[in-house]
Coordinates of C-alpha atoms in Angstrom, one line a residue:
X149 CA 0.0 0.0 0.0
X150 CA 3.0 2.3 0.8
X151 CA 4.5 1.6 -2.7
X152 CA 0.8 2.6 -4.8
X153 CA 0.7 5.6 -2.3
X154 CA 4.3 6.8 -3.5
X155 CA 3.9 6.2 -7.2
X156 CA 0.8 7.5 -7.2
X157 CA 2.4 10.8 -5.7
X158 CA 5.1 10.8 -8.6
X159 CA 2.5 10.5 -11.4
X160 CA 0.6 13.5 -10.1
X161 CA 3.7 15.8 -9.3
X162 CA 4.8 14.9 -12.9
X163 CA 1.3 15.4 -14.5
X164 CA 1.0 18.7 -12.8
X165 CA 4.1 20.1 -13.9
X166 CA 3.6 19.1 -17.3
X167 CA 0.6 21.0 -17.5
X168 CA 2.2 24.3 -15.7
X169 CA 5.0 23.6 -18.7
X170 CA 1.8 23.5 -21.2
X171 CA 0.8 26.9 -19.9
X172 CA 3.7 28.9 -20.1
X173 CA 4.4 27.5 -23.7
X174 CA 0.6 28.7 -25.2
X175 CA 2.0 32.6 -25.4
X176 CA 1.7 34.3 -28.6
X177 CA 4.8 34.8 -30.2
X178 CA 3.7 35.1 -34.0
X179 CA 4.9 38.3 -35.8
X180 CA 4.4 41.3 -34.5
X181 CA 6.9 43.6 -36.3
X182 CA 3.9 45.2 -38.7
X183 CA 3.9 48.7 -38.8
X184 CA 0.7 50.1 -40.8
X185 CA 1.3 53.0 -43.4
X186 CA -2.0 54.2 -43.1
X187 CA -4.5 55.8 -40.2
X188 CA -7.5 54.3 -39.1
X189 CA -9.6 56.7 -41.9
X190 CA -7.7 55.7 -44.3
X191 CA -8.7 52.4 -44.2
X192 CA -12.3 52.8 -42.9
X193 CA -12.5 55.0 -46.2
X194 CA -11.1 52.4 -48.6
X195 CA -14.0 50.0 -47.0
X196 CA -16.6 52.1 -47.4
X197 CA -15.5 52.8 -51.5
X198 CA -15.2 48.8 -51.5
X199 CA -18.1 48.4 -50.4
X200 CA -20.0 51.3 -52.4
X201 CA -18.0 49.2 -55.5
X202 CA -19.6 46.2 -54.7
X203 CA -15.9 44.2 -53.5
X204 CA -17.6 43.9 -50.0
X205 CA -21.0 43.5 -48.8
X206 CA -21.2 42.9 -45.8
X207 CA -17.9 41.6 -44.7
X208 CA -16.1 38.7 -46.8
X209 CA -16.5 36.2 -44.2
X210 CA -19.4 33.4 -44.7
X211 CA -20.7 36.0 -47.6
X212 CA -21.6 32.5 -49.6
X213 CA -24.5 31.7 -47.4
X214 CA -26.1 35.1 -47.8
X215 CA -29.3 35.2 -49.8
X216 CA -30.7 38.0 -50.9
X217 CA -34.4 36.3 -51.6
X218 CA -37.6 36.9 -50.7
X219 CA -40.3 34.4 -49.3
X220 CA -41.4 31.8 -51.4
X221 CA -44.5 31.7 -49.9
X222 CA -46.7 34.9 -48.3
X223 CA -48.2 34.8 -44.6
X224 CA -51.5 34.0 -45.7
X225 CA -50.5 31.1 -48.0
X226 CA -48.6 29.5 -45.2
X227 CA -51.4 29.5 -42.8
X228 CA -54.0 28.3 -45.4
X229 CA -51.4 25.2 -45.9
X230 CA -51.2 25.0 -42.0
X231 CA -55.4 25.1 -42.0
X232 CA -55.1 22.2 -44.5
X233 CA -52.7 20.2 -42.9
X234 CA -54.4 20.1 -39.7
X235 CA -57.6 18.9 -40.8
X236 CA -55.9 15.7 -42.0
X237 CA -53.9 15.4 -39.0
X238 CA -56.0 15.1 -35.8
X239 CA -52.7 15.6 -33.5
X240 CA -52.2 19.0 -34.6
X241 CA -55.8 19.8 -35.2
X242 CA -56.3 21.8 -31.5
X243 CA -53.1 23.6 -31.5
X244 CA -55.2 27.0 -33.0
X245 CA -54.0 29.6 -30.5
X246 CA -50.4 29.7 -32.3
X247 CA -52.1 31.4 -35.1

């Protein structure tokens, strides 16, 4: 018992300074010598003429899944389908105070 207590100590003194050796390697040290040429309205302008042109909607990330449609169907035509639909479904059929 005295041996599983001691190794059992080891393992979690060398699990825990593992993970404090983790930590102290997840700092950033990517690039950071960038030095920008231009001010802030500089480039806020050049958006807003990108934009005006049509190079950027609404930001270029996801802009793929953006549709610019409108409803297949109208309000009225959805809940005449859903008035259909319930009188051939009796589960559904009481469920009127949605509308």
């Amino acid at each position: 018992m005295k041996n599983l207590t001691i190794a059992l100590s080891i393992a979690a003194a060398v699990f825990a300074s593992s993970a404090v050796s983790a930590q102290e390697s997840a700092e950033y040290s990517g690039y950071t010598g960038f030095v920008s040429t231009k001010t802030r309205a500089q480039v806020q302008e050049e958006l807003h003429l990108a934009q005006q042109r049509g190079e950027i909607r609404d930001g270029e990330q996801y802009s793929e899944f953006k549709v610019d449609a409108a409803p297949a169907k109208t309000r009225a035509e959805v809940k005449a389908e859903l008035a259909a639909y319930r009188k051939t479904h009796a589960e559904v059929s009481d469920d009127v105070a949605a509308l």
